[in-house]
Amino acid sequence: MAYDADVIVIGAGLAGLVATAELVDAGRSVLLLDQEPEQSLGGQAHWSFGGLFFVNSPEQRRLRVRDSRELALQDWLGTAGFDRTEDHWPRKWAEAYVDFAAGEKRAWLHRQGMRFFPVASWAERGGYGAAGLGNSVPRFHVTWGTGPGVVEPFARRVREGAARGLVEFRFRHRVTGLGNTAGVVDTVTGEVLAPSDAVRGEASTRRVTGAFELKAQAVIVTSGGIGGNPDLVRAQWPERLGRPPRTMLSGVPAHVDGLMLGIAESAGAHHINRDRMWHYTEGIENWDPIWARHGIRILPGPSSLWLDARGRRLPGPLFPGFDTLGTLEHIMRTGYEYTWFVLDQRIIGKEFALSGSEQNPDLTGKSVRDVIGRARADVPGPVKAFMDKGADFVVEKDLSALVRGMNALTEEPLIDEAALRREIVARDRATVNPFGKDAQVTAVRGARRYLGDKLIRTVAPHPLLDPAAGPLIAVRLRILTRKSLGGLETDLSSRVLTEGGDPLPGVYAAGEAAGFGGGGMHGYRSLEGTFLGGCIFSGRAAGRAAAKAVG
């Protein structure tokens, strides 16, 4: 039989690039398909903050953070909460990934030219107990160059493979079916879309200009998740998180539609844990959007006062940066789909980071001078732009004006100034007392025991109503779609499995399409910094396994 290539990779995001790079290293020929134009090479990883999960890294050790494979696995399992029969392979992938993160991961990436910001951040802090969910120590390492810095070494390797004649790009190829010969999937069919000059992230035309049929010895599915498809998000929304939101901001473009998952299912793949998903509660509307409903996530330090739509403080430990899905569940049971941060300029200047490569030009551009400038600024430039132009921001000199501004942003004027003032005054009293019962203030003081937080991430506790720390700021926060945690079930070689547990001959999967490994290696929750790493790890496994199988 004549093949068009040894392997067809469907999806030119990070996982697809990694898999293709590994295939090239093994001397295999690859057709790399993607429905988007060439300018979108790298997929959603390009837009990311570039956070990676390392265990016992040099960055941790320099700041006296004691970490280990055992502690990381304890945190992972306590966060994942694996409790289903179909969690067999996801748990194995989780254990293998922690071994990777505690072992060769950083050195392997470093050899390819990647470098990392010297201060590890503390994401998803938990707060329920040592064996419960969350990171016991800071493990979130920002790549120097953010998302583009993660994509670049793999894109370079793939382009070198193209120069050698081993890789052929087929952009604007939308897959609609997988076919087989004698039970082995070897055929990919679909539609050729019209050329598009849409910039990265913008919607490209869906006008069909032709059809294609391609054959290979193996197919690797790296098509991503469902975050750009709000209807599918709502359809798969789990009852445990309350009712699905009527409106959501989108953290990814609309072409992240999840349709390839259904195509793989039709070919015999087993899609598991589809009700597990990861959406953020600190979404704000992008004042300069690239795609429809474009939202940006605030990466908050721990000091902002978090209020529900009626102005009631969220219960502990639902503090900023502690428990993403616990907060989401709480919000969706309030009857409203938004919450508020109330803070001051002192807090926003040090504790607000914005997720996304385009929101961090200093790190993305690898400018030491600009990073130093950010640290010295009262408020970083991208954050200041949202303060000035963002639809969700209220900035005022006094609390009365702040409450009026908050109520003006919503359909109902739900915030009572007197009640909010009582809450803030009580909180402020706790900040000037070395003792006290306010759990959030205690958590802030604990965070500042980590030198990295004290230097660049967390302000000293202080009264919000202190004019010297002002002006006061309120930020309306909305639900922001982001990641699928379930996906196509795979074994440790990234072979896609059928419902009966047998490999689906010829098919592999990696990245978000495979739940980052196994069909959901995160379980119910993520420790953060693990999505890009999951794409890299599973993409590497898929590329190596497929290369061996077709050799």
mmCIF file of N, CA and C in Angstrom, residues 93-204:
data_model
loop_
_atom_site.group_PDB
_atom_site.id
_atom_site.type_symbol
_atom_site.label_atom_id
_atom_site.label_comp_id
_atom_site.label_asym_id
_atom_site.label_seq_id
_atom_site.Cartn_x
_atom_site.Cartn_y
_atom_site.Cartn_z
ATOM 1 N N TRP A 93 -0.295 7.778 34.366
ATOM 2 C CA TRP A 93 0.297 8.946 33.722
ATOM 3 C C TRP A 93 0.704 10.003 34.747
ATOM 4 N N ALA A 94 -0.110 10.198 35.762
ATOM 5 C CA ALA A 94 0.229 11.164 36.809
ATOM 6 C C ALA A 94 1.534 10.779 37.495
ATOM 7 N N GLU A 95 1.675 9.529 37.845
ATOM 8 C CA GLU A 95 2.898 9.075 38.507
ATOM 9 C C GLU A 95 4.109 9.237 37.584
ATOM 10 N N ALA A 96 3.916 8.900 36.303
ATOM 11 C CA ALA A 96 5.021 9.032 35.350
ATOM 12 C C ALA A 96 5.384 10.502 35.145
ATOM 13 N N TYR A 97 4.370 11.371 35.127
ATOM 14 C CA TYR A 97 4.651 12.788 34.909
ATOM 15 C C TYR A 97 5.388 13.402 36.099
ATOM 16 N N VAL A 98 4.991 13.037 37.302
ATOM 17 C CA VAL A 98 5.720 13.543 38.474
ATOM 18 C C VAL A 98 7.168 13.060 38.447
ATOM 19 N N ASP A 99 7.388 11.813 38.045
ATOM 20 C CA ASP A 99 8.765 11.327 37.892
ATOM 21 C C ASP A 99 9.525 12.179 36.878
ATOM 22 N N PHE A 100 8.878 12.518 35.779
ATOM 23 C CA PHE A 100 9.485 13.361 34.732
ATOM 24 C C PHE A 100 9.814 14.748 35.284
ATOM 25 N N ALA A 101 8.852 15.344 36.004
ATOM 26 C CA ALA A 101 9.049 16.694 36.545
ATOM 27 C C ALA A 101 10.120 16.734 37.616
ATOM 28 N N ALA A 102 10.286 15.621 38.335
ATOM 29 C CA ALA A 102 11.309 15.553 39.376
ATOM 30 C C ALA A 102 12.634 15.025 38.832
ATOM 31 N N GLY A 103 12.620 14.597 37.579
ATOM 32 C CA GLY A 103 13.817 13.996 36.986
ATOM 33 C C GLY A 103 14.370 14.808 35.841
ATOM 34 N N GLU A 104 14.223 14.279 34.621
ATOM 35 C CA GLU A 104 14.929 14.843 33.467
ATOM 36 C C GLU A 104 14.258 16.042 32.819
ATOM 37 N N LYS A 105 13.049 16.395 33.214
ATOM 38 C CA LYS A 105 12.285 17.398 32.479
ATOM 39 C C LYS A 105 13.045 18.710 32.302
ATOM 40 N N ARG A 106 13.490 19.310 33.393
ATOM 41 C CA ARG A 106 14.131 20.616 33.279
ATOM 42 C C ARG A 106 15.421 20.532 32.483
ATOM 43 N N ALA A 107 16.233 19.540 32.742
ATOM 44 C CA ALA A 107 17.504 19.410 32.021
ATOM 45 C C ALA A 107 17.269 19.169 30.540
ATOM 46 N N TRP A 108 16.258 18.364 30.204
ATOM 47 C CA TRP A 108 15.957 18.077 28.801
ATOM 48 C C TRP A 108 15.530 19.341 28.070
ATOM 49 N N LEU A 109 14.683 20.133 28.718
ATOM 50 C CA LEU A 109 14.245 21.385 28.108
ATOM 51 C C LEU A 109 15.383 22.397 28.037
ATOM 52 N N HIS A 110 16.216 22.419 29.056
ATOM 53 C CA HIS A 110 17.341 23.346 29.087
ATOM 54 C C HIS A 110 18.300 23.064 27.936
ATOM 55 N N ARG A 111 18.515 21.792 27.634
ATOM 56 C CA ARG A 111 19.408 21.437 26.528
ATOM 57 C C ARG A 111 18.886 21.934 25.181
ATOM 58 N N GLN A 112 17.574 22.137 25.107
ATOM 59 C CA GLN A 112 16.987 22.639 23.863
ATOM 60 C C GLN A 112 16.946 24.161 23.812
ATOM 61 N N GLY A 113 17.492 24.793 24.820
ATOM 62 C CA GLY A 113 17.599 26.248 24.808
ATOM 63 C C GLY A 113 16.630 26.983 25.696
ATOM 64 N N MET A 114 15.745 26.292 26.389
ATOM 65 C CA MET A 114 14.786 26.975 27.240
ATOM 66 C C MET A 114 15.438 27.423 28.532
ATOM 67 N N ARG A 115 15.029 28.621 28.982
ATOM 68 C CA ARG A 115 15.514 29.176 30.243
ATOM 69 C C ARG A 115 14.314 29.613 31.063
ATOM 70 N N PHE A 116 14.527 29.857 32.366
ATOM 71 C CA PHE A 116 13.409 30.052 33.272
ATOM 72 C C PHE A 116 13.645 31.232 34.206
ATOM 73 N N PHE A 117 12.548 31.931 34.521
ATOM 74 C CA PHE A 117 12.609 33.049 35.458
ATOM 75 C C PHE A 117 13.117 32.531 36.805
ATOM 76 N N PRO A 118 13.986 33.285 37.480
ATOM 77 C CA PRO A 118 14.666 32.727 38.662
ATOM 78 C C PRO A 118 13.799 32.528 39.901
ATOM 79 N N VAL A 119 12.569 33.035 39.903
ATOM 80 C CA VAL A 119 11.717 32.908 41.088
ATOM 81 C C VAL A 119 10.521 32.015 40.766
ATOM 82 N N ALA A 120 10.422 30.871 41.438
ATOM 83 C CA ALA A 120 9.261 29.994 41.276
ATOM 84 C C ALA A 120 8.062 30.603 41.996
ATOM 85 N N SER A 121 6.901 30.547 41.342
ATOM 86 C CA SER A 121 5.676 31.099 41.929
ATOM 87 C C SER A 121 4.865 29.996 42.602
ATOM 88 N N TRP A 122 3.976 30.440 43.471
ATOM 89 C CA TRP A 122 3.182 29.503 44.272
ATOM 90 C C TRP A 122 1.735 29.563 43.806
ATOM 91 N N ALA A 123 1.347 28.670 42.930
ATOM 92 C CA ALA A 123 -0.014 28.614 42.408
ATOM 93 C C ALA A 123 -0.803 27.535 43.130
ATOM 94 N N GLU A 124 -2.146 27.699 43.121
ATOM 95 C CA GLU A 124 -3.058 26.680 43.668
ATOM 96 C C GLU A 124 -2.555 26.194 45.031
ATOM 97 N N ARG A 125 -2.673 27.066 46.019
ATOM 98 C CA ARG A 125 -2.060 26.829 47.333
ATOM 99 C C ARG A 125 -2.856 25.890 48.228
ATOM 100 N N GLY A 126 -4.101 25.625 47.884
ATOM 101 C CA GLY A 126 -4.880 24.665 48.671
ATOM 102 C C GLY A 126 -5.437 25.282 49.933
ATOM 103 N N GLY A 127 -4.971 24.799 51.064
ATOM 104 C CA GLY A 127 -5.422 25.359 52.336
ATOM 105 C C GLY A 127 -6.299 24.453 53.155
ATOM 106 N N TYR A 128 -6.430 23.173 52.765
ATOM 107 C CA TYR A 128 -7.334 22.261 53.471
ATOM 108 C C TYR A 128 -6.618 21.266 54.378
ATOM 109 N N GLY A 129 -5.330 21.168 54.289
ATOM 110 C CA GLY A 129 -4.601 20.172 55.057
ATOM 111 C C GLY A 129 -3.462 19.622 54.229
ATOM 112 N N ALA A 130 -2.462 19.066 54.902
ATOM 113 C CA ALA A 130 -1.238 18.638 54.214
ATOM 114 C C ALA A 130 -1.498 17.568 53.164
ATOM 115 N N ALA A 131 -2.467 16.698 53.386
ATOM 116 C CA ALA A 131 -2.732 15.619 52.441
ATOM 117 C C ALA A 131 -3.778 15.996 51.406
ATOM 118 N N GLY A 132 -4.319 17.204 51.502
ATOM 119 C CA GLY A 132 -5.383 17.623 50.611
ATOM 120 C C GLY A 132 -4.876 18.244 49.330
ATOM 121 N N LEU A 133 -5.762 18.970 48.658
ATOM 122 C CA LEU A 133 -5.419 19.536 47.360
ATOM 123 C C LEU A 133 -4.481 20.733 47.500
ATOM 124 N N GLY A 134 -3.738 20.975 46.426
ATOM 125 C CA GLY A 134 -2.879 22.148 46.355
ATOM 126 C C GLY A 134 -1.404 21.825 46.445
ATOM 127 N N ASN A 135 -0.600 22.823 46.078
ATOM 128 C CA ASN A 135 0.858 22.718 46.141
ATOM 129 C C ASN A 135 1.365 23.051 47.537
ATOM 130 N N SER A 136 2.119 22.155 48.126
ATOM 131 C CA SER A 136 2.720 22.418 49.436
ATOM 132 C C SER A 136 3.807 23.474 49.360
ATOM 133 N N VAL A 137 4.427 23.598 48.188
ATOM 134 C CA VAL A 137 5.531 24.538 47.989
ATOM 135 C C VAL A 137 5.378 25.194 46.616
ATOM 136 N N PRO A 138 6.082 26.295 46.359
ATOM 137 C CA PRO A 138 6.048 26.922 45.028
ATOM 138 C C PRO A 138 6.691 26.014 43.981
ATOM 139 N N ARG A 139 5.968 25.791 42.863
ATOM 140 C CA ARG A 139 6.480 24.930 41.790
ATOM 141 C C ARG A 139 6.222 25.509 40.394
ATOM 142 N N PHE A 140 5.633 26.674 40.297
ATOM 143 C CA PHE A 140 5.236 27.246 39.012
ATOM 144 C C PHE A 140 6.406 28.079 38.479
ATOM 145 N N HIS A 141 7.066 27.551 37.440
ATOM 146 C CA HIS A 141 8.257 28.190 36.880
ATOM 147 C C HIS A 141 7.900 28.830 35.541
ATOM 148 N N VAL A 142 8.068 30.132 35.426
ATOM 149 C CA VAL A 142 7.743 30.849 34.202
ATOM 150 C C VAL A 142 8.913 30.749 33.228
ATOM 151 N N THR A 143 8.603 30.344 32.008
ATOM 152 C CA THR A 143 9.628 30.233 30.973
ATOM 153 C C THR A 143 10.055 31.612 30.511
ATOM 154 N N TRP A 144 11.340 31.808 30.360
ATOM 155 C CA TRP A 144 11.868 33.057 29.825
ATOM 156 C C TRP A 144 11.459 33.119 28.345
ATOM 157 N N GLY A 145 10.587 34.078 28.033
ATOM 158 C CA GLY A 145 9.966 34.113 26.710
ATOM 159 C C GLY A 145 8.508 33.712 26.738
ATOM 160 N N THR A 146 7.974 33.348 27.890
ATOM 161 C CA THR A 146 6.597 32.892 28.124
ATOM 162 C C THR A 146 6.200 31.817 27.107
ATOM 163 N N GLY A 147 4.951 31.845 26.653
ATOM 164 C CA GLY A 147 4.493 30.792 25.753
ATOM 165 C C GLY A 147 5.311 30.635 24.484
ATOM 166 N N PRO A 148 5.632 31.733 23.788
ATOM 167 C CA PRO A 148 6.475 31.584 22.597
ATOM 168 C C PRO A 148 7.823 30.946 22.901
ATOM 169 N N GLY A 149 8.342 31.179 24.105
ATOM 170 C CA GLY A 149 9.603 30.551 24.486
ATOM 171 C C GLY A 149 9.483 29.055 24.698
ATOM 172 N N VAL A 150 8.269 28.590 25.034
ATOM 173 C CA VAL A 150 8.030 27.147 25.150
ATOM 174 C C VAL A 150 7.894 26.516 23.768
ATOM 175 N N VAL A 151 7.193 27.196 22.891
ATOM 176 C CA VAL A 151 6.939 26.661 21.546
ATOM 177 C C VAL A 151 8.201 26.622 20.691
ATOM 178 N N GLU A 152 9.052 27.646 20.823
ATOM 179 C CA GLU A 152 10.144 27.862 19.875
ATOM 180 C C GLU A 152 11.066 26.675 19.651
ATOM 181 N N PRO A 153 11.584 26.000 20.680
ATOM 182 C CA PRO A 153 12.516 24.911 20.392
ATOM 183 C C PRO A 153 11.894 23.762 19.608
ATOM 184 N N PHE A 154 10.612 23.512 19.834
ATOM 185 C CA PHE A 154 9.958 22.418 19.115
ATOM 186 C C PHE A 154 9.583 22.846 17.697
ATOM 187 N N ALA A 155 9.124 24.095 17.545
ATOM 188 C CA ALA A 155 8.851 24.601 16.201
ATOM 189 C C ALA A 155 10.140 24.613 15.377
ATOM 190 N N ARG A 156 11.235 24.970 15.995
ATOM 191 C CA ARG A 156 12.525 24.980 15.283
ATOM 192 C C ARG A 156 12.905 23.583 14.816
ATOM 193 N N ARG A 157 12.740 22.600 15.693
ATOM 194 C CA ARG A 157 13.074 21.222 15.322
ATOM 195 C C ARG A 157 12.190 20.730 14.179
ATOM 196 N N VAL A 158 10.905 21.112 14.213
ATOM 197 C CA VAL A 158 9.989 20.677 13.150
ATOM 198 C C VAL A 158 10.347 21.354 11.829
ATOM 199 N N ARG A 159 10.673 22.641 11.884
ATOM 200 C CA ARG A 159 11.051 23.333 10.644
ATOM 201 C C ARG A 159 12.358 22.769 10.088
ATOM 202 N N GLU A 160 13.265 22.379 10.939
ATOM 203 C CA GLU A 160 14.485 21.723 10.467
ATOM 204 C C GLU A 160 14.140 20.397 9.790
ATOM 205 N N GLY A 161 13.141 19.688 10.346
ATOM 206 C CA GLY A 161 12.683 18.452 9.715
ATOM 207 C C GLY A 161 12.066 18.716 8.356
ATOM 208 N N ALA A 162 11.338 19.840 8.228
ATOM 209 C CA ALA A 162 10.768 20.193 6.928
ATOM 210 C C ALA A 162 11.874 20.492 5.919
ATOM 211 N N ALA A 163 12.926 21.172 6.383
ATOM 212 C CA ALA A 163 14.038 21.481 5.483
ATOM 213 C C ALA A 163 14.738 20.209 5.006
ATOM 214 N N ARG A 164 14.685 19.156 5.813
ATOM 215 C CA ARG A 164 15.295 17.871 5.440
ATOM 216 C C ARG A 164 14.351 17.010 4.601
ATOM 217 N N GLY A 165 13.136 17.481 4.378
ATOM 218 C CA GLY A 165 12.179 16.728 3.596
ATOM 219 C C GLY A 165 11.385 15.706 4.381
ATOM 220 N N LEU A 166 11.472 15.766 5.718
ATOM 221 C CA LEU A 166 10.766 14.785 6.540
ATOM 222 C C LEU A 166 9.389 15.261 7.005
ATOM 223 N N VAL A 167 9.144 16.563 6.979
ATOM 224 C CA VAL A 167 7.875 17.112 7.452
ATOM 225 C C VAL A 167 7.236 17.928 6.336
ATOM 226 N N GLU A 168 5.955 17.699 6.140
ATOM 227 C CA GLU A 168 5.179 18.522 5.219
ATOM 228 C C GLU A 168 3.999 19.109 5.984
ATOM 229 N N PHE A 169 3.923 20.436 5.983
ATOM 230 C CA PHE A 169 2.817 21.108 6.651
ATOM 231 C C PHE A 169 1.593 21.106 5.740
ATOM 232 N N ARG A 170 0.443 20.820 6.315
ATOM 233 C CA ARG A 170 -0.821 20.906 5.588
ATOM 234 C C ARG A 170 -1.780 21.774 6.425
ATOM 235 N N PHE A 171 -1.560 23.084 6.367
ATOM 236 C CA PHE A 171 -2.464 24.002 7.046
ATOM 237 C C PHE A 171 -3.781 24.090 6.277
ATOM 238 N N ARG A 172 -4.826 24.567 6.962
ATOM 239 C CA ARG A 172 -6.157 24.702 6.398
ATOM 240 C C ARG A 172 -6.752 23.348 6.008
ATOM 241 N N HIS A 173 -6.312 22.312 6.664
ATOM 242 C CA HIS A 173 -6.859 20.967 6.478
ATOM 243 C C HIS A 173 -7.660 20.593 7.728
ATOM 244 N N ARG A 174 -8.974 20.557 7.564
ATOM 245 C CA ARG A 174 -9.866 20.232 8.677
ATOM 246 C C ARG A 174 -10.296 18.779 8.572
ATOM 247 N N VAL A 175 -9.941 17.998 9.564
ATOM 248 C CA VAL A 175 -10.239 16.571 9.542
ATOM 249 C C VAL A 175 -11.706 16.341 9.888
ATOM 250 N N THR A 176 -12.350 15.457 9.120
ATOM 251 C CA THR A 176 -13.742 15.111 9.378
ATOM 252 C C THR A 176 -13.953 13.613 9.576
ATOM 253 N N GLY A 177 -12.916 12.802 9.325
ATOM 254 C CA GLY A 177 -13.089 11.369 9.498
ATOM 255 C C GLY A 177 -11.779 10.616 9.568
ATOM 256 N N LEU A 178 -11.825 9.457 10.242
ATOM 257 C CA LEU A 178 -10.708 8.521 10.293
ATOM 258 C C LEU A 178 -11.191 7.199 9.719
ATOM 259 N N GLY A 179 -10.425 6.634 8.780
ATOM 260 C CA GLY A 179 -10.790 5.359 8.186
ATOM 261 C C GLY A 179 -9.758 4.287 8.471
ATOM 262 N N ASN A 180 -10.102 3.040 8.191
ATOM 263 C CA ASN A 180 -9.184 1.948 8.501
ATOM 264 C C ASN A 180 -9.108 0.956 7.360
ATOM 265 N N THR A 181 -8.039 0.204 7.351
ATOM 266 C CA THR A 181 -7.845 -0.911 6.435
ATOM 267 C C THR A 181 -7.551 -2.145 7.271
ATOM 268 N N ALA A 182 -8.383 -3.153 7.155
ATOM 269 C CA ALA A 182 -8.229 -4.391 7.925
ATOM 270 C C ALA A 182 -8.129 -4.109 9.421
ATOM 271 N N GLY A 183 -8.927 -3.128 9.905
ATOM 272 C CA GLY A 183 -8.982 -2.848 11.329
ATOM 273 C C GLY A 183 -7.935 -1.888 11.841
ATOM 274 N N VAL A 184 -7.009 -1.444 10.989
ATOM 275 C CA VAL A 184 -5.957 -0.517 11.402
ATOM 276 C C VAL A 184 -6.272 0.864 10.839
ATOM 277 N N VAL A 185 -6.371 1.857 11.715
ATOM 278 C CA VAL A 185 -6.650 3.219 11.256
ATOM 279 C C VAL A 185 -5.444 3.730 10.476
ATOM 280 N N ASP A 186 -5.656 4.050 9.217
ATOM 281 C CA ASP A 186 -4.560 4.490 8.358
ATOM 282 C C ASP A 186 -4.976 5.604 7.400
ATOM 283 N N THR A 187 -6.210 6.071 7.508
ATOM 284 C CA THR A 187 -6.736 7.046 6.562
ATOM 285 C C THR A 187 -7.340 8.238 7.303
ATOM 286 N N VAL A 188 -6.994 9.423 6.841
ATOM 287 C CA VAL A 188 -7.529 10.660 7.397
ATOM 288 C C VAL A 188 -8.203 11.418 6.261
ATOM 289 N N THR A 189 -9.477 11.746 6.440
ATOM 290 C CA THR A 189 -10.224 12.484 5.418
ATOM 291 C C THR A 189 -10.709 13.805 5.987
ATOM 292 N N GLY A 190 -10.983 14.731 5.080
ATOM 293 C CA GLY A 190 -11.461 16.018 5.551
ATOM 294 C C GLY A 190 -11.637 17.033 4.456
ATOM 295 N N GLU A 191 -11.741 18.284 4.879
ATOM 296 C CA GLU A 191 -12.010 19.401 3.979
ATOM 297 C C GLU A 191 -10.819 20.352 3.946
ATOM 298 N N VAL A 192 -10.544 20.870 2.782
ATOM 299 C CA VAL A 192 -9.536 21.906 2.638
ATOM 300 C C VAL A 192 -10.244 23.257 2.732
ATOM 301 N N LEU A 193 -9.804 24.085 3.651
ATOM 302 C CA LEU A 193 -10.409 25.398 3.839
ATOM 303 C C LEU A 193 -9.663 26.455 3.019
ATOM 304 N N ALA A 194 -10.358 27.503 2.680
ATOM 305 C CA ALA A 194 -9.761 28.568 1.880
ATOM 306 C C ALA A 194 -8.591 29.207 2.625
ATOM 307 N N PRO A 195 -7.586 29.658 1.899
ATOM 308 C CA PRO A 195 -6.465 30.347 2.552
ATOM 309 C C PRO A 195 -6.958 31.542 3.370
ATOM 310 N N SER A 196 -6.232 31.850 4.433
ATOM 311 C CA SER A 196 -6.628 32.943 5.317
ATOM 312 C C SER A 196 -5.396 33.703 5.775
ATOM 313 N N ASP A 197 -5.513 35.029 5.794
ATOM 314 C CA ASP A 197 -4.438 35.860 6.334
ATOM 315 C C ASP A 197 -4.791 36.394 7.716
ATOM 316 N N ALA A 198 -5.782 35.769 8.352
ATOM 317 C CA ALA A 198 -6.157 36.178 9.708
ATOM 318 C C ALA A 198 -4.954 36.059 10.640
ATOM 319 N N VAL A 199 -4.766 37.054 11.479
ATOM 320 C CA VAL A 199 -3.649 36.994 12.414
ATOM 321 C C VAL A 199 -3.940 35.931 13.455
ATOM 322 N N ARG A 200 -2.899 35.520 14.129
ATOM 323 C CA ARG A 200 -3.028 34.473 15.152
ATOM 324 C C ARG A 200 -4.153 34.817 16.132
ATOM 325 N N GLY A 201 -5.036 33.863 16.338
ATOM 326 C CA GLY A 201 -6.122 34.038 17.292
ATOM 327 C C GLY A 201 -7.416 34.555 16.692
ATOM 328 N N GLU A 202 -7.335 35.314 15.578
ATOM 329 C CA GLU A 202 -8.547 35.803 14.941
ATOM 330 C C GLU A 202 -9.266 34.674 14.215
ATOM 331 N N ALA A 203 -10.575 34.813 14.083
ATOM 332 C CA ALA A 203 -11.356 33.811 13.367
ATOM 333 C C ALA A 203 -10.951 33.778 11.902
ATOM 334 N N SER A 204 -10.715 32.585 11.390
ATOM 335 C CA SER A 204 -10.379 32.413 9.976
ATOM 336 C C SER A 204 -11.592 31.866 9.235
#
